[in-house]
PDB file of C-alpha atoms in Angstrom:
ATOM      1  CA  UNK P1246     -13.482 -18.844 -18.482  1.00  0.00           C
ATOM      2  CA  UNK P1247     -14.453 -15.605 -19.200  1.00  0.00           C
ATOM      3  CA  UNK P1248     -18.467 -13.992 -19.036  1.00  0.00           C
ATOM      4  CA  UNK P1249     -18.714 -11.652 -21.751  1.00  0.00           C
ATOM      5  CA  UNK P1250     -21.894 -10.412 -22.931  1.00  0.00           C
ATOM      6  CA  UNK P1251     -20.895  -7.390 -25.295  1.00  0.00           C
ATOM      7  CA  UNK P1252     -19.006  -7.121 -27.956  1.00  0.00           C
ATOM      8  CA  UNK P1253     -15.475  -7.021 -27.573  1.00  0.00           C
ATOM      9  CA  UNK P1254     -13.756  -4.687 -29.761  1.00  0.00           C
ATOM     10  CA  UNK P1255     -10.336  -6.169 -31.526  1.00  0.00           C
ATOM     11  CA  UNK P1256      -8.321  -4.198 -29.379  1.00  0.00           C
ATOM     12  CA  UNK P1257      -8.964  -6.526 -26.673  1.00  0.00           C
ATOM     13  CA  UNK P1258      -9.016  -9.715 -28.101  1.00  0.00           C
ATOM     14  CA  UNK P1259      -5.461 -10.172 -26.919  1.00  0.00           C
ATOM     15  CA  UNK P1260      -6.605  -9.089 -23.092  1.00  0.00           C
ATOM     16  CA  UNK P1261      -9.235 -12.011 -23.413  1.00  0.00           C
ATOM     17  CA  UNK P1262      -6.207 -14.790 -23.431  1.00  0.00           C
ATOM     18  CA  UNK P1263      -4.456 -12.958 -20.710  1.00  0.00           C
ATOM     19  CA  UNK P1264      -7.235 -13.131 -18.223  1.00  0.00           C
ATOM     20  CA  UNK P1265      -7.628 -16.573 -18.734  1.00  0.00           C
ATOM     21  CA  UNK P1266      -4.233 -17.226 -18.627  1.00  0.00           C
ATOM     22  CA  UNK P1267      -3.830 -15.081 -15.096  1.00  0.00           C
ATOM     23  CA  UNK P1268      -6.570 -16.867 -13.604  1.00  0.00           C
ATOM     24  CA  UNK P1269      -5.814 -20.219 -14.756  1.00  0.00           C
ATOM     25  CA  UNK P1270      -2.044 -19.133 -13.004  1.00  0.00           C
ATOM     26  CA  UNK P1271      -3.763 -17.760  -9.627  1.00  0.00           C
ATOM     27  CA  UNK P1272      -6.697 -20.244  -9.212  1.00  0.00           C
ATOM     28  CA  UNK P1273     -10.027 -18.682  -7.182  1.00  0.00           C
ATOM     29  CA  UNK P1274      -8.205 -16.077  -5.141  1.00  0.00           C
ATOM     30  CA  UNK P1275      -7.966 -14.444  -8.968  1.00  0.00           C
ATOM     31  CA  UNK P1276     -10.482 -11.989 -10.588  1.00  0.00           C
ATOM     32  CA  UNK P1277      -9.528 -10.180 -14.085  1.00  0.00           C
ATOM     33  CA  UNK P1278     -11.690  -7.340 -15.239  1.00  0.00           C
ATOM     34  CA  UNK P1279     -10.946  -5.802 -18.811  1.00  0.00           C
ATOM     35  CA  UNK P1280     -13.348  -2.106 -19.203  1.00  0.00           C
ATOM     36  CA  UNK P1281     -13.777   0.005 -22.200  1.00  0.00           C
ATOM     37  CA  UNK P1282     -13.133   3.009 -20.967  1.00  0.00           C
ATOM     38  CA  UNK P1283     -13.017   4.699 -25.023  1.00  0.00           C
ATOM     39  CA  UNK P1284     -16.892   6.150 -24.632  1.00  0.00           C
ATOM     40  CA  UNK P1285     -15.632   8.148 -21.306  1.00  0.00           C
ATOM     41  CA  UNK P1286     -15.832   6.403 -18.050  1.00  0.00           C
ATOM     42  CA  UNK P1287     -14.542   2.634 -18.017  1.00  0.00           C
ATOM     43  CA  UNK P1288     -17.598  -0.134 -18.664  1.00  0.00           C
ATOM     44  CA  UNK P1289     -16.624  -3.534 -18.035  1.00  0.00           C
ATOM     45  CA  UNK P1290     -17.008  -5.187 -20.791  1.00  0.00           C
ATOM     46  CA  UNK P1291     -15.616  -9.398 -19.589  1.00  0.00           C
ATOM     47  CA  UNK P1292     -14.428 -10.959 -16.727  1.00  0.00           C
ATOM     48  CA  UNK P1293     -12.692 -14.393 -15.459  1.00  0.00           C
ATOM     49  CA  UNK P1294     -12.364 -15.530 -12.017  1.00  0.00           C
ATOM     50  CA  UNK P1295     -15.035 -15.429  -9.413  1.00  0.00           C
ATOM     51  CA  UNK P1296     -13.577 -13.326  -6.214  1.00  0.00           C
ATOM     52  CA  UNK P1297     -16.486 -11.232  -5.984  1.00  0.00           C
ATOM     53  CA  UNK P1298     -20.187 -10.678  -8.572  1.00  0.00           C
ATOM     54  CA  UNK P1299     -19.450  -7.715 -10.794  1.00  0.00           C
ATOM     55  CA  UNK P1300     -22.233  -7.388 -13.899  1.00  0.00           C
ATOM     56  CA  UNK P1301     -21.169  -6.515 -17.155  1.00  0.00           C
ATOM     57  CA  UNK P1302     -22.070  -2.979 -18.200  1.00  0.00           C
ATOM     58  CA  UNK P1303     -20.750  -1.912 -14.861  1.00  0.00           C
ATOM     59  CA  UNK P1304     -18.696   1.021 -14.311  1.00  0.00           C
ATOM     60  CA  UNK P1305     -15.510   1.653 -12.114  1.00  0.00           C
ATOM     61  CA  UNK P1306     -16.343   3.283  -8.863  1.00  0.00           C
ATOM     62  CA  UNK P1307     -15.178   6.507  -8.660  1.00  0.00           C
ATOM     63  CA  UNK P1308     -12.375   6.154  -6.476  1.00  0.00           C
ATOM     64  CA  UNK P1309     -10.907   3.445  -8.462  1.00  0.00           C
ATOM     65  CA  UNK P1310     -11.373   5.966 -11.873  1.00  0.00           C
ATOM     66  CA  UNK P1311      -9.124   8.437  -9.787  1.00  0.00           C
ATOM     67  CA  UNK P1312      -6.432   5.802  -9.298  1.00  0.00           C
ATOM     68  CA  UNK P1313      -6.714   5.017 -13.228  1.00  0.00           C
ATOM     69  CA  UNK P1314      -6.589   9.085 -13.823  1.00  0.00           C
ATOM     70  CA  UNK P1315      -3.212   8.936 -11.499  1.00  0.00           C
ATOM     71  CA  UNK P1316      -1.618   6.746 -13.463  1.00  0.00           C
ATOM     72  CA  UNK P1317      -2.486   8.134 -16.356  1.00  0.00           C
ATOM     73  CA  UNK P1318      -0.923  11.259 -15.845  1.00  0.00           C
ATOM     74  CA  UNK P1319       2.029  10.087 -14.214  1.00  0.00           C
ATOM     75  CA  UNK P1320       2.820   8.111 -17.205  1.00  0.00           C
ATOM     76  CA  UNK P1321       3.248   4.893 -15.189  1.00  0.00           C
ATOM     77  CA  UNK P1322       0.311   2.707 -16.862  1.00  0.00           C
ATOM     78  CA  UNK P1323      -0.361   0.852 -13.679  1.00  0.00           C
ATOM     79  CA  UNK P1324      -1.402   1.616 -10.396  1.00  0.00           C
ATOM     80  CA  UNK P1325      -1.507  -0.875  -7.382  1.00  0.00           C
ATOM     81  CA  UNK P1326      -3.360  -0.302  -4.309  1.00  0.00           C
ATOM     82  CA  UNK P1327      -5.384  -2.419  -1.463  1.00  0.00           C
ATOM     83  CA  UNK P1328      -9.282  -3.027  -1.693  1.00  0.00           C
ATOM     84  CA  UNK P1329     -11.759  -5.109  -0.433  1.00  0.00           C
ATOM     85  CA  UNK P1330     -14.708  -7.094  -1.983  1.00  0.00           C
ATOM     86  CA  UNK P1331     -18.641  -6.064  -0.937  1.00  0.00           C
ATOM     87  CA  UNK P1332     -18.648  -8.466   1.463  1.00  0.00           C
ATOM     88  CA  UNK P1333     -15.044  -7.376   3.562  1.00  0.00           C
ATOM     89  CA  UNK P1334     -12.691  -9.514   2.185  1.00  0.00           C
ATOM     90  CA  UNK P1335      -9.413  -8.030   1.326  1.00  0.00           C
ATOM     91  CA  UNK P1336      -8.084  -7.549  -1.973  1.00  0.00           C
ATOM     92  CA  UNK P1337      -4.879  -6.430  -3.665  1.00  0.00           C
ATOM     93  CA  UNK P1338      -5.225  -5.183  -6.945  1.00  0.00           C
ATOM     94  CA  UNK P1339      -3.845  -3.882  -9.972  1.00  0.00           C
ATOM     95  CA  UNK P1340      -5.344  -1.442 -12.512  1.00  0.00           C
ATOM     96  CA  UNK P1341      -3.370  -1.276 -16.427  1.00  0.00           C
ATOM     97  CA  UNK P1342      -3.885   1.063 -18.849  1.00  0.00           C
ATOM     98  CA  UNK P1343      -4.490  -0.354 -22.253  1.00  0.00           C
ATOM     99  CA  UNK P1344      -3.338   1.567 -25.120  1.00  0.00           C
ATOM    100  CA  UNK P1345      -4.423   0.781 -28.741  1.00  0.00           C
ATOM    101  CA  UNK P1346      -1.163  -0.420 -31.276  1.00  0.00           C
ATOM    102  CA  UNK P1347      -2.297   1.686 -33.475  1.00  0.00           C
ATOM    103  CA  UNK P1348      -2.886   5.145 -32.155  1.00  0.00           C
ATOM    104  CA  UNK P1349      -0.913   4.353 -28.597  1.00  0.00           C
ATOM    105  CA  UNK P1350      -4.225   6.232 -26.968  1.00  0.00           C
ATOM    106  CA  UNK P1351      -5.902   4.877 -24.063  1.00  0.00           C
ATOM    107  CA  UNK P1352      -8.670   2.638 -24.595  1.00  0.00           C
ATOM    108  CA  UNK P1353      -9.115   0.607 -21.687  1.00  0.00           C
ATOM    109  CA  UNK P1354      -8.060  -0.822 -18.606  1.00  0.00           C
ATOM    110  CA  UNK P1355      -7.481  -4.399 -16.450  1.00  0.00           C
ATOM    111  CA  UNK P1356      -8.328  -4.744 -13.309  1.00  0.00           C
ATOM    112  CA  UNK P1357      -6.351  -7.589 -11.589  1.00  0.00           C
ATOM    113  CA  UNK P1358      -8.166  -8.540  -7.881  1.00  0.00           C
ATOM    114  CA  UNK P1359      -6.505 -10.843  -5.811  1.00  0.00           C
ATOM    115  CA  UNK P1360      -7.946 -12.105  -2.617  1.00  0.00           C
ATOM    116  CA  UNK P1361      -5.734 -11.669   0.178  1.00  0.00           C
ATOM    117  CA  UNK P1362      -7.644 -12.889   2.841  1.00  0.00           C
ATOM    118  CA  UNK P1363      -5.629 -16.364   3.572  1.00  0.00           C
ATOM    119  CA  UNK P1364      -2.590 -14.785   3.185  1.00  0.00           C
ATOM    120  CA  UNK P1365      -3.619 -11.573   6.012  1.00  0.00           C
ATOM    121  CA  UNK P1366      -5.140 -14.596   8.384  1.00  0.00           C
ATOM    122  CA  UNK P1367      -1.730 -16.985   7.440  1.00  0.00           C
ATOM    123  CA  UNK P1368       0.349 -13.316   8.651  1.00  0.00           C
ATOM    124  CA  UNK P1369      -1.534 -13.212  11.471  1.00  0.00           C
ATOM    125  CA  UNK P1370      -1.054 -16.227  12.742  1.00  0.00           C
ATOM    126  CA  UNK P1371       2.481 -16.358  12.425  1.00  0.00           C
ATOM    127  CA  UNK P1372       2.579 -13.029  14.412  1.00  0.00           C
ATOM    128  CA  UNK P1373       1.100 -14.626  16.780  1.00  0.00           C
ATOM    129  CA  UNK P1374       3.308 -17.587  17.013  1.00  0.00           C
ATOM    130  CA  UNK P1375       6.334 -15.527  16.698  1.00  0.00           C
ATOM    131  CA  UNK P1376       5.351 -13.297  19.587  1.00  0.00           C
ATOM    132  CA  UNK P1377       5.503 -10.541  16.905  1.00  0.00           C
ATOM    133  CA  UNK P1378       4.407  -6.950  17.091  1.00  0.00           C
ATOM    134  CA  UNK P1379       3.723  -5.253  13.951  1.00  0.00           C
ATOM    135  CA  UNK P1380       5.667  -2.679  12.465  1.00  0.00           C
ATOM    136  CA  UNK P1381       4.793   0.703  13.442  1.00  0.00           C
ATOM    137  CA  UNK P1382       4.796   2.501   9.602  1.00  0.00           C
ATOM    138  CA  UNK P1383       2.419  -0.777   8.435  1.00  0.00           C
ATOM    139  CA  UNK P1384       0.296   0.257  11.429  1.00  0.00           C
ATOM    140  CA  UNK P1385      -0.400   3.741  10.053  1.00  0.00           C
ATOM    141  CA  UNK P1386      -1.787   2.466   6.523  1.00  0.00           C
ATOM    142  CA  UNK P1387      -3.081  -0.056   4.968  1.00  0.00           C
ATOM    143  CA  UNK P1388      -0.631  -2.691   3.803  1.00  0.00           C
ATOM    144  CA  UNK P1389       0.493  -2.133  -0.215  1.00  0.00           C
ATOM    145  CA  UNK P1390       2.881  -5.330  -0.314  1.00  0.00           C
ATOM    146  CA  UNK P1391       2.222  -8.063   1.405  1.00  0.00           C
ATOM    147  CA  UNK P1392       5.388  -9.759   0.512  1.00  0.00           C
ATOM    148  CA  UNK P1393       7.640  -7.077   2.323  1.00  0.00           C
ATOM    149  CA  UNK P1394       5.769  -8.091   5.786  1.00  0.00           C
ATOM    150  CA  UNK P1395       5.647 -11.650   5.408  1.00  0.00           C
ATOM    151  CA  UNK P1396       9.997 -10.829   4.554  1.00  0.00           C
ATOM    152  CA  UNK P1397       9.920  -8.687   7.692  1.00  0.00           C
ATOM    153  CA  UNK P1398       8.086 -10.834  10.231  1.00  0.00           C
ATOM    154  CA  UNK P1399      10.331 -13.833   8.931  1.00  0.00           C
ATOM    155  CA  UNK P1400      13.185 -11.547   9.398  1.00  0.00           C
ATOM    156  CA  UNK P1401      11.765 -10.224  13.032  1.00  0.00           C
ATOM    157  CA  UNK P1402      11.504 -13.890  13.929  1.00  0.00           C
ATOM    158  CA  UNK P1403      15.075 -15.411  12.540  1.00  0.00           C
ATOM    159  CA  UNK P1404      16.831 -12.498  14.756  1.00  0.00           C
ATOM    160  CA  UNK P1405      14.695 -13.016  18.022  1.00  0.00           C
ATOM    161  CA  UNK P1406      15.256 -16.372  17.583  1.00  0.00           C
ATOM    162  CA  UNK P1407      18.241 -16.820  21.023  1.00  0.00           C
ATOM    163  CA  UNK P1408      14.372 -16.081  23.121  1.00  0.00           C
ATOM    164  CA  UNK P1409      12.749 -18.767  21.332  1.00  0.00           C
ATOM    165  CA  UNK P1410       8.832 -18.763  23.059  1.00  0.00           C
ATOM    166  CA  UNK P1411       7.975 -21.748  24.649  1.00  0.00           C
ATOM    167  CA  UNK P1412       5.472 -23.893  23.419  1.00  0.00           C
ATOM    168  CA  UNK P1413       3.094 -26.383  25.771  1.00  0.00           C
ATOM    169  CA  UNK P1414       0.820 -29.635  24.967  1.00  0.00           C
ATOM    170  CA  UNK P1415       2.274 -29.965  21.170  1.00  0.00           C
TER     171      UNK P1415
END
């Protein structure tokens, strides 16, 4: 359910059923922010899901404003990129532009967190049980889709599969 304390503008009325809807889809791994970002700078103004505190009234850090700014002016309307919650756990999120029907200006932005943290421990053990070294390109940077390892290490393992490692006391 969502914690809003301010008023929500009509704009976003139709972002309020989303976020419930997104969390309700991803469970507690799920956080949806929606910010105002219409008086300069983006103020969250509601949030559902519980992956990390946020207050409302709280701006975007700065680095996250720049990734908003990017996307802006590349036209794309959405950036994704990897984060992580105060307290280390990893995130991947999403940041989309909101643009009012009427004028088709920017007004706000959602900020989709998902915790990734199962999934990265999940990867690592299967590297580990598939004797699998990690790429050397996913070794330079963070990790932007997780989906593409998880493909690769499955893919790693199916073709080293003739040198199958054995496996005692199971």
């Amino acid at each position: 359910m969502n914690q809003i304390t301010l008023e929500v503008p009509p704009v976003f009325r139709t972002c309020l059923r989303l976020m419930d809807t997104l969390v309700a889809q991803f469970g507690t791994n799920c956080q949806v922010s929606l910010y105002d970002t219409r008086a300069g700078g983006a103020r969250l103004i509601a949030v559902a899901g519980s992956v990390m505190e946020v207050a409302i009234g709280s701006r975007l850090p700065a680095s996250i404003v720049s990734k908003l700014e990017q996307a802006s002016r590349a036209n794309t309307g959405k950036t994704i990129f990897t984060s992580s919650t105060p307290d280390g756990r990893r995130l991947s999120s999403s940041l989309s532009i909101i643009d009012d029907p009427e004028t088709g200006q920017p007004v706000g932005c959602m900020k989709i967190d998902f915790c990734i943290e199962h999934l990265m421990t999940s990867i690592d053990v299967l590297q580990t049980f598939c004797n699998y070294e990690e790429p050397k390109a996913a070794a330079e940077g963070p990790v932007e889709d997780i989906g593409e390892l998880v493909d690769t290490i499955i893919a790693d393992a199916l073709r080293n599969q003739s040198n199958p490692r054995s496996v005692t006391g199971v």
